[in-house]
Each structure stands twice: as structure tokens, then as C-alpha cells.
Amino acid sequence: MSRVPIVADQAGGYDQPREAAERVLQAYLLGTVDWDTLLLLQRRLIYEVTDTPSTTAVILCEHPPSLTIGREGSREHVRLDWAELQRRGWPVRWHARGGGVMLHLPGQLACYPLVVLEQWGWTPAAYVQRLQSCLITFLHSYGLTATADPCRPGVRIGQRRIAHIGVAVRYGVTCFGAVLNVDPDLRLFHRVHCDGDEQPMTSLQREIGSRFRVSGVRQRLLELLQQELQIERLSIFHTPPDLMSRVRNHATASRSR
Amino acid sequence: MAPPVLVPIVVPDLGTPQMVLSVWYVRPGEIVYAGERVAEILIPGATVDIPAPADGVLAQQCYSVQQKLQTGNILGYLDVSSAATSSF
């Protein structure tokens, strides 16, 4: 699979020489990504951002219908029995991330930055707060009054949560991140208490009353993230890197010995 | 037999006082390499892997899963003596 860089820097244009240490934000704007692919992609990008200190990455994608449970979650928050989950075709996955239960549906924007915390001098708690404030600023830009959830990380509009946060820090690099409801089918949240909250979640579409598409709003979130990280140069990819290339190369090298 | 040389695994500053030990990835007696994750701490909204500070053998776990932690607590000790690491 080939990678297609679309946009280069906003500062100087394509032909200007750049300093070697200039920071770059690699943004992967992907469609629907299944969990196995996401885990592989995150693992690969953790290596890339630790190998290349000037690089930071972010994955913006959707997920197929599924449930994930983080370390702060419990199976009790899912009010559907196994037969019902099977009938709906919703696999349940336990992830070693923060946050609780999250129901993943089409119409959500998942935002997973891979940030080497040491480079920014941020603690994990400060990073969670920054991610949260980035989402609040994003919602303010649509005229919505959003607040940080005082009980559990995430973002609320009134009584309902609109965004979930569940981060993992591995080898000093953040992975997983936030999931924002753009226009998912909200009826399905009545039977899943996301992050333990009995109130069903809300969405951008419900709060504003207009139709939104994930691809239409992700650019704005990306720009805010770029501002938060203070990285001027942005590279956008619409396909993931070839996740198996290193494995294949290694296998070929082994055979040729 | 040479005495053990113990190196502490210290809870780093994660930016919050709300910390709980969520997982031990290594059992006492198991070999770990510097940088390899030995434990995981849960803070609100995030899990944080704790790396081994040196090559060694996990000699002791000082906290159990679900126990609350504070910055500077010693999670456990690695034995980095030549006797412990000779089997590497």
C-alpha cells in the first residue's frame, strides 16, 4: 500500500530548505479502521516517533461497530447480553488504556495522537487535560458550550457526554486518545453506559441540529491539535503505511542467508 | 554467593495524585531488560507503563494491583548483581 502525502507545510511552501530538526506532524486521515490494524499502526508509529524525535503523529479514523473496555470500565456498564452482542455483531475488546467502556459506531471521529511526552515536558495527566481542552475548543468553534467532565475524563455538553477520552502511554509515547460523537445513532447508547455514565451520550448533530460528516469536521480538529502542539509543518496521509513491510523485509533477509 | 544489588523501581511524577497500580507485567524471579515495561499505573483517563530502570531480575514487588500510589513510592526492586544477570 502506498502512502500519499497531500499537504506540506503552512509556513514556507514546498521548495524552501528546512532545518533538520524542524518538527513535523504526520496526520493519517483514514476511513474505517479495525482494531487489529489500529494496534499494528500505533505500534509502528510509536517506533517512528521515538526513532525520529522531530516527528509527531496523529491518527484520525472511524471504527466498525464494536465495544471497547478500558481499565476504568466494567462489563456491567454494557447492558446487553452476549447473545444480543453477537446478534448485533458487536465484538467486545479489552484495551490497556485509561477510560471506561466506549461504544464505537459509524459517525464518530477517533483522534489518536502519538506524542513523545518528554519532548513537550508534559506529564500524562497534563496531556489528558490538553486533549480534553482541545476538544472543548473544537466544540466552542461550533458555538457549543462544552465542559470537562469532573467525574471522569471526557467532555460534556450539559448533562450528556459528547466525547470519551482513554489514553495509554507506552515507552513514553501516547496512544489511543479521544472519540468524539459527530452523528452516530444515539439510540444505541441507551444500553451502553459509556465511561459508566447512565445518561446516553450526545452528538454534534443532536446539539446543533444540522447534518455533519466525520470527514467534514476532522480537518478542524486536526488544525486545533496542530496549534496545541505548536507544529507548523503538517504532512497528511490518506492511507496507512505498509504495516508488514519491515516484517517481509526481515523474512526475506532471513531466507537469503 | 554475591549479595544482591537492588535497584528501586520508583513511581514517577505523572502529574496527578490519583494513581493506582493496575498491572504487574513481571513476576518476582523473572528477567527484565532496561526500558522493558514492568508495571502499569492507572491515572484518570490514562494508563502509563513503567519501564525497568536497568537489566536485572525482579526481586520484590512492594505494592499489589489496585493499591493507591504516590510519586516517589518504590514499586519494587530489581536485583542487578552479576549473579542475577549471569543467566541473561
mmCIF file of C-alpha atoms in Angstrom:
data_model
loop_
_atom_site.group_PDB
_atom_site.id
_atom_site.type_symbol
_atom_site.label_atom_id
_atom_site.label_comp_id
_atom_site.label_asym_id
_atom_site.label_seq_id
_atom_site.Cartn_x
_atom_site.Cartn_y
_atom_site.Cartn_z
ATOM 1 C CA MET A 1 0.000 0.000 0.000
ATOM 2 C CA SER A 2 1.470 3.375 -0.882
ATOM 3 C CA ARG A 3 1.425 6.494 1.230
ATOM 4 C CA VAL A 4 0.221 9.674 -0.420
ATOM 5 C CA PRO A 5 1.415 12.922 1.125
ATOM 6 C CA ILE A 6 -1.099 15.600 0.169
ATOM 7 C CA VAL A 7 -0.339 18.762 2.090
ATOM 8 C CA ALA A 8 3.019 20.112 3.085
ATOM 9 C CA ASP A 9 3.966 22.948 5.387
ATOM 10 C CA GLN A 10 1.908 26.030 6.039
ATOM 11 C CA ALA A 11 4.918 28.171 6.786
ATOM 12 C CA GLY A 12 7.148 28.277 3.787
ATOM 13 C CA GLY A 13 5.993 26.279 0.779
ATOM 14 C CA TYR A 14 7.405 23.190 -0.831
ATOM 15 C CA ASP A 15 10.735 24.361 -2.168
ATOM 16 C CA GLN A 16 12.245 26.118 0.810
ATOM 17 C CA PRO A 17 15.052 24.325 2.619
ATOM 18 C CA ARG A 18 14.146 23.226 6.080
ATOM 19 C CA GLU A 19 16.220 22.771 9.175
ATOM 20 C CA ALA A 20 16.866 19.143 10.014
ATOM 21 C CA ALA A 21 15.185 19.432 13.393
ATOM 22 C CA GLU A 22 12.002 21.089 12.125
ATOM 23 C CA ARG A 23 9.050 19.392 13.718
ATOM 24 C CA VAL A 24 6.534 17.603 11.548
ATOM 25 C CA LEU A 25 3.047 16.429 12.384
ATOM 26 C CA GLN A 26 2.199 13.334 10.346
ATOM 27 C CA ALA A 27 -1.575 13.099 10.158
ATOM 28 C CA TYR A 28 -3.185 9.856 8.999
ATOM 29 C CA LEU A 29 -6.697 10.710 7.846
ATOM 30 C CA LEU A 30 -8.122 7.241 7.423
ATOM 31 C CA GLY A 31 -11.562 5.805 6.898
ATOM 32 C CA THR A 32 -12.863 2.899 8.945
ATOM 33 C CA VAL A 33 -10.025 1.107 10.710
ATOM 34 C CA ASP A 34 -10.489 -2.205 12.528
ATOM 35 C CA TRP A 35 -8.875 -2.703 15.921
ATOM 36 C CA ASP A 36 -6.146 -5.142 14.841
ATOM 37 C CA THR A 37 -4.996 -2.703 12.161
ATOM 38 C CA LEU A 38 -5.123 0.201 14.598
ATOM 39 C CA LEU A 39 -2.983 -1.641 17.158
ATOM 40 C CA LEU A 40 -0.397 -2.503 14.492
ATOM 41 C CA LEU A 41 -0.404 1.055 13.192
ATOM 42 C CA GLN A 42 0.015 2.528 16.666
ATOM 43 C CA ARG A 43 2.874 0.135 17.408
ATOM 44 C CA ARG A 44 4.640 1.098 14.211
ATOM 45 C CA LEU A 45 4.138 4.823 14.774
ATOM 46 C CA ILE A 46 5.447 4.552 18.352
ATOM 47 C CA TYR A 47 8.698 3.264 16.831
ATOM 48 C CA GLU A 48 8.696 6.027 14.213
ATOM 49 C CA VAL A 49 8.156 8.922 16.605
ATOM 50 C CA THR A 50 10.720 7.617 19.088
ATOM 51 C CA ASP A 51 13.239 6.966 16.285
ATOM 52 C CA THR A 52 12.709 10.404 14.731
ATOM 53 C CA PRO A 53 12.421 12.994 17.507
ATOM 54 C CA SER A 54 11.196 15.698 15.127
ATOM 55 C CA THR A 55 8.147 13.632 14.169
ATOM 56 C CA THR A 56 4.791 13.515 15.905
ATOM 57 C CA ALA A 57 1.857 11.573 14.504
ATOM 58 C CA VAL A 58 -1.894 11.513 14.797
ATOM 59 C CA ILE A 59 -4.426 9.009 13.501
ATOM 60 C CA LEU A 60 -7.908 10.293 12.701
ATOM 61 C CA CYS A 61 -10.311 7.497 11.799
ATOM 62 C CA GLU A 62 -13.580 5.702 12.444
ATOM 63 C CA HIS A 63 -14.110 2.185 13.753
ATOM 64 C CA PRO A 64 -16.536 -0.579 12.814
ATOM 65 C CA PRO A 65 -19.361 -1.114 15.353
ATOM 66 C CA SER A 66 -17.750 -2.573 18.469
ATOM 67 C CA LEU A 67 -17.304 -2.084 22.194
ATOM 68 C CA THR A 68 -14.019 -1.413 23.910
ATOM 69 C CA ILE A 69 -13.429 -1.515 27.632
ATOM 70 C CA GLY A 70 -10.548 0.376 29.221
ATOM 71 C CA ARG A 71 -9.006 -0.099 32.652
ATOM 72 C CA GLU A 72 -11.633 2.156 34.274
ATOM 73 C CA GLY A 73 -14.528 0.241 32.732
ATOM 74 C CA SER A 74 -16.561 -2.782 33.623
ATOM 75 C CA ARG A 75 -18.645 -5.334 31.715
ATOM 76 C CA GLU A 76 -21.523 -4.193 33.962
ATOM 77 C CA HIS A 77 -21.679 -0.949 32.007
ATOM 78 C CA VAL A 78 -22.748 -2.911 28.934
ATOM 79 C CA ARG A 79 -26.458 -3.666 29.351
ATOM 80 C CA LEU A 80 -26.550 -6.202 26.544
ATOM 81 C CA ASP A 81 -26.010 -9.915 27.000
ATOM 82 C CA TRP A 82 -23.574 -11.884 24.858
ATOM 83 C CA ALA A 83 -26.332 -13.223 22.613
ATOM 84 C CA GLU A 84 -27.509 -9.688 21.868
ATOM 85 C CA LEU A 85 -23.951 -8.522 21.211
ATOM 86 C CA GLN A 86 -23.452 -11.438 18.833
ATOM 87 C CA ARG A 87 -26.730 -10.756 17.075
ATOM 88 C CA ARG A 88 -25.678 -7.140 16.538
ATOM 89 C CA GLY A 89 -22.175 -8.215 15.501
ATOM 90 C CA TRP A 90 -20.503 -6.040 18.114
ATOM 91 C CA PRO A 91 -17.231 -7.563 19.291
ATOM 92 C CA VAL A 92 -16.038 -6.572 22.771
ATOM 93 C CA ARG A 93 -12.357 -5.798 23.254
ATOM 94 C CA TRP A 94 -10.486 -5.041 26.449
ATOM 95 C CA HIS A 95 -7.776 -2.459 25.909
ATOM 96 C CA ALA A 96 -4.935 -1.456 28.221
ATOM 97 C CA ARG A 97 -5.929 2.205 28.082
ATOM 98 C CA GLY A 98 -7.491 4.638 30.505
ATOM 99 C CA GLY A 99 -11.189 5.427 30.424
ATOM 100 C CA GLY A 100 -14.071 3.038 30.626
ATOM 101 C CA VAL A 101 -16.486 1.446 28.198
ATOM 102 C CA MET A 102 -16.933 3.034 24.790
ATOM 103 C CA LEU A 103 -19.406 2.087 22.096
ATOM 104 C CA HIS A 104 -17.860 2.631 18.675
ATOM 105 C CA LEU A 105 -20.206 3.354 15.788
ATOM 106 C CA PRO A 106 -20.070 4.913 12.345
ATOM 107 C CA GLY A 107 -20.344 8.683 12.717
ATOM 108 C CA GLN A 108 -17.660 9.047 15.390
ATOM 109 C CA LEU A 109 -14.282 10.689 14.975
ATOM 110 C CA ALA A 110 -11.471 8.861 16.732
ATOM 111 C CA CYS A 111 -8.378 11.002 17.353
ATOM 112 C CA TYR A 112 -5.240 9.185 18.446
ATOM 113 C CA PRO A 113 -2.149 11.427 18.784
ATOM 114 C CA LEU A 114 1.247 9.768 19.218
ATOM 115 C CA VAL A 115 3.206 12.299 21.236
ATOM 116 C CA VAL A 116 6.575 11.770 22.922
ATOM 117 C CA LEU A 117 5.654 13.419 26.228
ATOM 118 C CA GLU A 118 9.247 14.116 27.232
ATOM 119 C CA GLN A 119 9.724 16.352 24.178
ATOM 120 C CA TRP A 120 6.925 18.637 25.343
ATOM 121 C CA GLY A 121 7.697 18.342 29.047
ATOM 122 C CA TRP A 122 4.139 17.184 29.714
ATOM 123 C CA THR A 123 3.106 14.712 32.358
ATOM 124 C CA PRO A 124 0.484 12.114 31.339
ATOM 125 C CA ALA A 125 -2.148 13.974 33.389
ATOM 126 C CA ALA A 126 -1.272 17.280 31.695
ATOM 127 C CA TYR A 127 -1.554 15.587 28.295
ATOM 128 C CA VAL A 128 -5.040 14.256 29.134
ATOM 129 C CA GLN A 129 -6.086 17.786 30.152
ATOM 130 C CA ARG A 130 -4.684 19.255 26.931
ATOM 131 C CA LEU A 131 -6.508 16.698 24.809
ATOM 132 C CA GLN A 132 -9.668 17.497 26.720
ATOM 133 C CA SER A 133 -9.238 21.254 26.276
ATOM 134 C CA CYS A 134 -8.555 20.744 22.566
ATOM 135 C CA LEU A 135 -11.940 19.024 22.244
ATOM 136 C CA ILE A 136 -13.634 21.785 24.249
ATOM 137 C CA THR A 137 -12.115 24.440 21.963
ATOM 138 C CA PHE A 138 -13.237 22.410 18.950
ATOM 139 C CA LEU A 139 -16.826 22.342 20.230
ATOM 140 C CA HIS A 140 -16.698 26.059 21.103
ATOM 141 C CA SER A 141 -15.810 26.729 17.469
ATOM 142 C CA TYR A 142 -19.245 25.313 16.600
ATOM 143 C CA GLY A 143 -20.873 27.628 19.148
ATOM 144 C CA LEU A 144 -21.336 24.904 21.776
ATOM 145 C CA THR A 145 -20.624 25.313 25.481
ATOM 146 C CA ALA A 146 -18.691 22.219 26.384
ATOM 147 C CA THR A 147 -17.093 21.426 29.715
ATOM 148 C CA ALA A 148 -14.616 18.920 31.050
ATOM 149 C CA ASP A 149 -16.341 16.086 32.854
ATOM 150 C CA PRO A 150 -15.466 16.491 36.549
ATOM 151 C CA CYS A 151 -16.102 12.811 37.312
ATOM 152 C CA ARG A 152 -14.149 11.075 34.575
ATOM 153 C CA PRO A 153 -12.035 12.385 31.678
ATOM 154 C CA GLY A 154 -14.164 13.314 28.719
ATOM 155 C CA VAL A 155 -16.246 16.254 27.537
ATOM 156 C CA ARG A 156 -19.842 17.133 28.355
ATOM 157 C CA ILE A 157 -22.486 19.339 26.842
ATOM 158 C CA GLY A 158 -24.981 19.866 29.626
ATOM 159 C CA GLN A 159 -25.841 16.544 31.232
ATOM 160 C CA ARG A 160 -24.568 14.374 28.393
ATOM 161 C CA ARG A 161 -21.103 13.382 27.363
ATOM 162 C CA ILE A 162 -20.106 14.037 23.768
ATOM 163 C CA ALA A 163 -16.510 12.819 23.826
ATOM 164 C CA HIS A 164 -14.700 9.990 25.529
ATOM 165 C CA ILE A 165 -11.033 10.014 26.499
ATOM 166 C CA GLY A 166 -8.932 6.925 27.048
ATOM 167 C CA VAL A 167 -5.166 7.209 26.684
ATOM 168 C CA ALA A 168 -2.249 4.812 27.074
ATOM 169 C CA VAL A 169 1.381 5.906 27.497
ATOM 170 C CA ARG A 170 3.838 3.310 26.207
ATOM 171 C CA TYR A 171 7.592 3.854 26.105
ATOM 172 C CA GLY A 172 6.830 7.498 26.910
ATOM 173 C CA VAL A 173 4.596 7.855 23.819
ATOM 174 C CA THR A 174 0.859 8.448 23.958
ATOM 175 C CA CYS A 175 -1.511 6.209 22.058
ATOM 176 C CA PHE A 176 -5.274 5.765 21.843
ATOM 177 C CA GLY A 177 -6.860 9.134 22.731
ATOM 178 C CA ALA A 178 -10.313 10.592 22.185
ATOM 179 C CA VAL A 179 -13.541 9.599 20.460
ATOM 180 C CA LEU A 180 -15.981 12.342 19.515
ATOM 181 C CA ASN A 181 -19.610 11.773 18.549
ATOM 182 C CA VAL A 182 -20.267 13.565 15.276
ATOM 183 C CA ASP A 183 -23.512 11.921 14.144
ATOM 184 C CA PRO A 184 -23.740 8.305 15.351
ATOM 185 C CA ASP A 185 -27.085 6.611 16.040
ATOM 186 C CA LEU A 186 -27.611 7.827 19.616
ATOM 187 C CA ARG A 187 -30.437 5.376 20.395
ATOM 188 C CA LEU A 188 -27.803 2.673 20.757
ATOM 189 C CA PHE A 189 -26.193 4.481 23.720
ATOM 190 C CA HIS A 190 -29.196 3.777 25.961
ATOM 191 C CA ARG A 191 -27.953 0.239 26.527
ATOM 192 C CA VAL A 192 -24.274 1.013 26.946
ATOM 193 C CA HIS A 193 -23.209 3.255 29.821
ATOM 194 C CA CYS A 194 -20.157 4.802 28.233
ATOM 195 C CA ASP A 195 -17.494 5.515 30.863
ATOM 196 C CA GLY A 196 -20.021 4.417 33.487
ATOM 197 C CA ASP A 197 -22.395 7.332 32.813
ATOM 198 C CA GLU A 198 -26.038 6.290 32.858
ATOM 199 C CA GLN A 199 -27.031 9.234 30.639
ATOM 200 C CA PRO A 200 -26.762 8.348 26.959
ATOM 201 C CA MET A 201 -24.185 10.324 25.014
ATOM 202 C CA THR A 202 -24.989 13.244 22.735
ATOM 203 C CA SER A 203 -23.504 14.265 19.381
ATOM 204 C CA LEU A 204 -22.575 17.310 17.328
ATOM 205 C CA GLN A 205 -25.601 16.716 15.127
ATOM 206 C CA ARG A 206 -28.012 16.472 18.084
ATOM 207 C CA GLU A 207 -26.684 19.659 19.676
ATOM 208 C CA ILE A 208 -26.608 21.781 16.534
ATOM 209 C CA GLY A 209 -29.393 20.228 14.531
ATOM 210 C CA SER A 210 -27.511 20.069 11.237
ATOM 211 C CA ARG A 211 -26.057 17.081 9.490
ATOM 212 C CA PHE A 212 -22.325 16.590 9.873
ATOM 213 C CA ARG A 213 -19.923 14.175 8.304
ATOM 214 C CA VAL A 214 -16.841 12.919 10.073
ATOM 215 C CA SER A 215 -14.665 13.831 7.085
ATOM 216 C CA GLY A 216 -16.096 17.345 7.223
ATOM 217 C CA VAL A 217 -15.111 18.094 10.809
ATOM 218 C CA ARG A 218 -11.831 16.245 11.226
ATOM 219 C CA GLN A 219 -9.793 18.951 9.489
ATOM 220 C CA ARG A 220 -10.809 21.487 12.143
ATOM 221 C CA LEU A 221 -9.829 19.148 14.957
ATOM 222 C CA LEU A 222 -6.524 18.487 13.240
ATOM 223 C CA GLU A 223 -5.823 22.229 12.999
ATOM 224 C CA LEU A 224 -6.536 22.692 16.705
ATOM 225 C CA LEU A 225 -4.277 19.787 17.581
ATOM 226 C CA GLN A 226 -1.564 21.302 15.414
ATOM 227 C CA GLN A 227 -1.941 24.603 17.286
ATOM 228 C CA GLU A 228 -1.828 22.839 20.648
ATOM 229 C CA LEU A 229 1.386 21.074 19.663
ATOM 230 C CA GLN A 230 2.764 24.250 18.023
ATOM 231 C CA ILE A 231 3.936 22.327 14.974
ATOM 232 C CA GLU A 232 3.896 24.342 11.769
ATOM 233 C CA ARG A 233 4.666 21.634 9.256
ATOM 234 C CA LEU A 234 1.936 19.131 8.507
ATOM 235 C CA SER A 235 2.050 16.017 6.322
ATOM 236 C CA ILE A 236 -1.245 14.364 5.568
ATOM 237 C CA PHE A 237 -1.613 10.730 4.532
ATOM 238 C CA HIS A 238 -4.824 9.095 3.405
ATOM 239 C CA THR A 239 -3.553 5.520 3.614
ATOM 240 C CA PRO A 240 -1.671 3.849 6.445
ATOM 241 C CA PRO A 241 1.969 2.885 5.964
ATOM 242 C CA ASP A 242 2.614 -0.637 4.770
ATOM 243 C CA LEU A 243 2.425 -2.266 8.166
ATOM 244 C CA MET A 244 4.018 -5.515 7.078
ATOM 245 C CA SER A 245 6.922 -4.174 5.010
ATOM 246 C CA ARG A 246 9.504 -4.444 7.790
ATOM 247 C CA VAL A 247 8.356 -7.955 8.636
ATOM 248 C CA ARG A 248 8.532 -9.015 4.993
ATOM 249 C CA ASN A 249 11.978 -7.483 4.556
ATOM 250 C CA HIS A 250 13.185 -9.285 7.638
ATOM 251 C CA ALA A 251 11.732 -12.594 6.422
ATOM 252 C CA THR A 252 13.369 -12.164 3.012
ATOM 253 C CA ALA A 253 16.708 -11.376 4.605
ATOM 254 C CA SER A 254 16.440 -14.470 6.802
ATOM 255 C CA ARG A 255 15.672 -16.728 3.838
ATOM 256 C CA SER A 256 18.567 -15.404 1.782
ATOM 257 C CA ARG A 257 21.145 -16.277 4.444
ATOM 258 C CA MET B 1 27.378 -16.241 46.727
ATOM 259 C CA ALA B 2 27.461 -12.498 45.956
ATOM 260 C CA PRO B 3 24.834 -10.425 47.775
ATOM 261 C CA PRO B 4 22.016 -8.947 45.685
ATOM 262 C CA VAL B 5 22.427 -5.432 44.320
ATOM 263 C CA LEU B 6 18.979 -3.877 44.466
ATOM 264 C CA VAL B 7 17.800 -1.033 42.237
ATOM 265 C CA PRO B 8 14.425 0.523 43.124
ATOM 266 C CA ILE B 9 11.625 0.971 40.598
ATOM 267 C CA VAL B 10 10.275 4.387 41.561
ATOM 268 C CA VAL B 11 6.821 5.824 40.777
ATOM 269 C CA PRO B 12 7.483 8.864 38.540
ATOM 270 C CA ASP B 13 5.620 12.179 38.671
ATOM 271 C CA LEU B 14 2.603 11.568 36.442
ATOM 272 C CA GLY B 15 1.042 14.953 37.177
ATOM 273 C CA THR B 16 -1.737 13.769 39.475
ATOM 274 C CA PRO B 17 -2.050 12.377 42.986
ATOM 275 C CA GLN B 18 -4.693 9.890 41.776
ATOM 276 C CA MET B 19 -2.571 6.871 40.910
ATOM 277 C CA VAL B 20 -3.375 3.183 41.227
ATOM 278 C CA LEU B 21 -1.206 0.206 40.355
ATOM 279 C CA SER B 22 -3.164 -1.564 37.623
ATOM 280 C CA VAL B 23 -0.889 -4.363 36.360
ATOM 281 C CA TRP B 24 2.391 -6.092 37.157
ATOM 282 C CA TYR B 25 3.779 -7.345 33.853
ATOM 283 C CA VAL B 26 6.666 -9.177 35.538
ATOM 284 C CA ARG B 27 6.679 -11.670 38.411
ATOM 285 C CA PRO B 28 9.414 -11.948 41.035
ATOM 286 C CA GLY B 29 12.291 -14.009 39.684
ATOM 287 C CA GLU B 30 11.694 -13.009 36.073
ATOM 288 C CA ILE B 31 14.358 -11.319 33.974
ATOM 289 C CA VAL B 32 13.770 -7.814 32.601
ATOM 290 C CA TYR B 33 15.835 -5.567 30.389
ATOM 291 C CA ALA B 34 16.288 -1.820 30.836
ATOM 292 C CA GLY B 35 13.351 0.030 29.299
ATOM 293 C CA GLU B 36 11.085 -3.008 29.219
ATOM 294 C CA ARG B 37 7.758 -2.383 30.923
ATOM 295 C CA VAL B 38 7.432 -3.940 34.341
ATOM 296 C CA ALA B 39 4.180 -2.444 35.583
ATOM 297 C CA GLU B 40 1.306 -0.206 34.621
ATOM 298 C CA ILE B 41 -0.173 2.663 36.629
ATOM 299 C CA LEU B 42 -3.685 3.971 36.069
ATOM 300 C CA ILE B 43 -4.448 7.682 36.414
ATOM 301 C CA PRO B 44 -7.790 9.270 35.449
ATOM 302 C CA GLY B 45 -8.090 8.802 31.696
ATOM 303 C CA ALA B 46 -4.740 7.112 31.069
ATOM 304 C CA THR B 47 -2.603 4.077 31.708
ATOM 305 C CA VAL B 48 1.132 4.603 31.986
ATOM 306 C CA ASP B 49 3.706 1.846 31.518
ATOM 307 C CA ILE B 50 6.580 1.880 33.998
ATOM 308 C CA PRO B 51 9.913 0.798 32.478
ATOM 309 C CA ALA B 52 12.658 -1.198 34.162
ATOM 310 C CA PRO B 53 15.470 1.183 35.206
ATOM 311 C CA ALA B 54 18.171 -1.446 34.450
ATOM 312 C CA ASP B 55 18.745 -5.011 33.307
ATOM 313 C CA GLY B 56 18.022 -7.353 36.183
ATOM 314 C CA VAL B 57 15.742 -9.805 37.885
ATOM 315 C CA LEU B 58 12.615 -8.617 39.666
ATOM 316 C CA ALA B 59 13.457 -9.272 43.311
ATOM 317 C CA GLN B 60 10.420 -7.836 45.059
ATOM 318 C CA GLN B 61 7.010 -6.318 44.399
ATOM 319 C CA CYS B 62 6.232 -3.763 47.132
ATOM 320 C CA TYR B 63 2.661 -2.973 46.030
ATOM 321 C CA SER B 64 -0.267 -5.063 44.872
ATOM 322 C CA VAL B 65 -2.619 -4.384 41.997
ATOM 323 C CA GLN B 66 -5.359 -1.839 42.909
ATOM 324 C CA GLN B 67 -3.244 -0.227 45.642
ATOM 325 C CA LYS B 68 -3.027 3.563 45.627
ATOM 326 C CA LEU B 69 0.363 5.095 44.876
ATOM 327 C CA GLN B 70 2.175 8.389 45.363
ATOM 328 C CA THR B 71 5.029 9.934 43.408
ATOM 329 C CA GLY B 72 8.308 8.589 44.759
ATOM 330 C CA ASN B 73 6.887 5.333 46.108
ATOM 331 C CA ILE B 74 9.078 2.321 45.422
ATOM 332 C CA LEU B 75 7.048 -0.142 43.369
ATOM 333 C CA GLY B 76 9.606 -2.897 43.682
ATOM 334 C CA TYR B 77 13.272 -3.791 43.409
ATOM 335 C CA LEU B 78 15.415 -5.234 40.645
ATOM 336 C CA ASP B 79 18.419 -7.376 41.500
ATOM 337 C CA VAL B 80 21.147 -6.235 39.121
ATOM 338 C CA SER B 81 24.008 -8.199 40.689
ATOM 339 C CA SER B 82 26.233 -10.255 38.423
ATOM 340 C CA ALA B 83 24.814 -13.426 39.984
ATOM 341 C CA ALA B 84 21.286 -12.400 38.984
ATOM 342 C CA THR B 85 22.211 -11.259 35.487
ATOM 343 C CA SER B 86 24.624 -14.080 34.656
ATOM 344 C CA SER B 87 21.739 -16.132 33.275
ATOM 345 C CA PHE B 88 20.917 -13.464 30.641
#
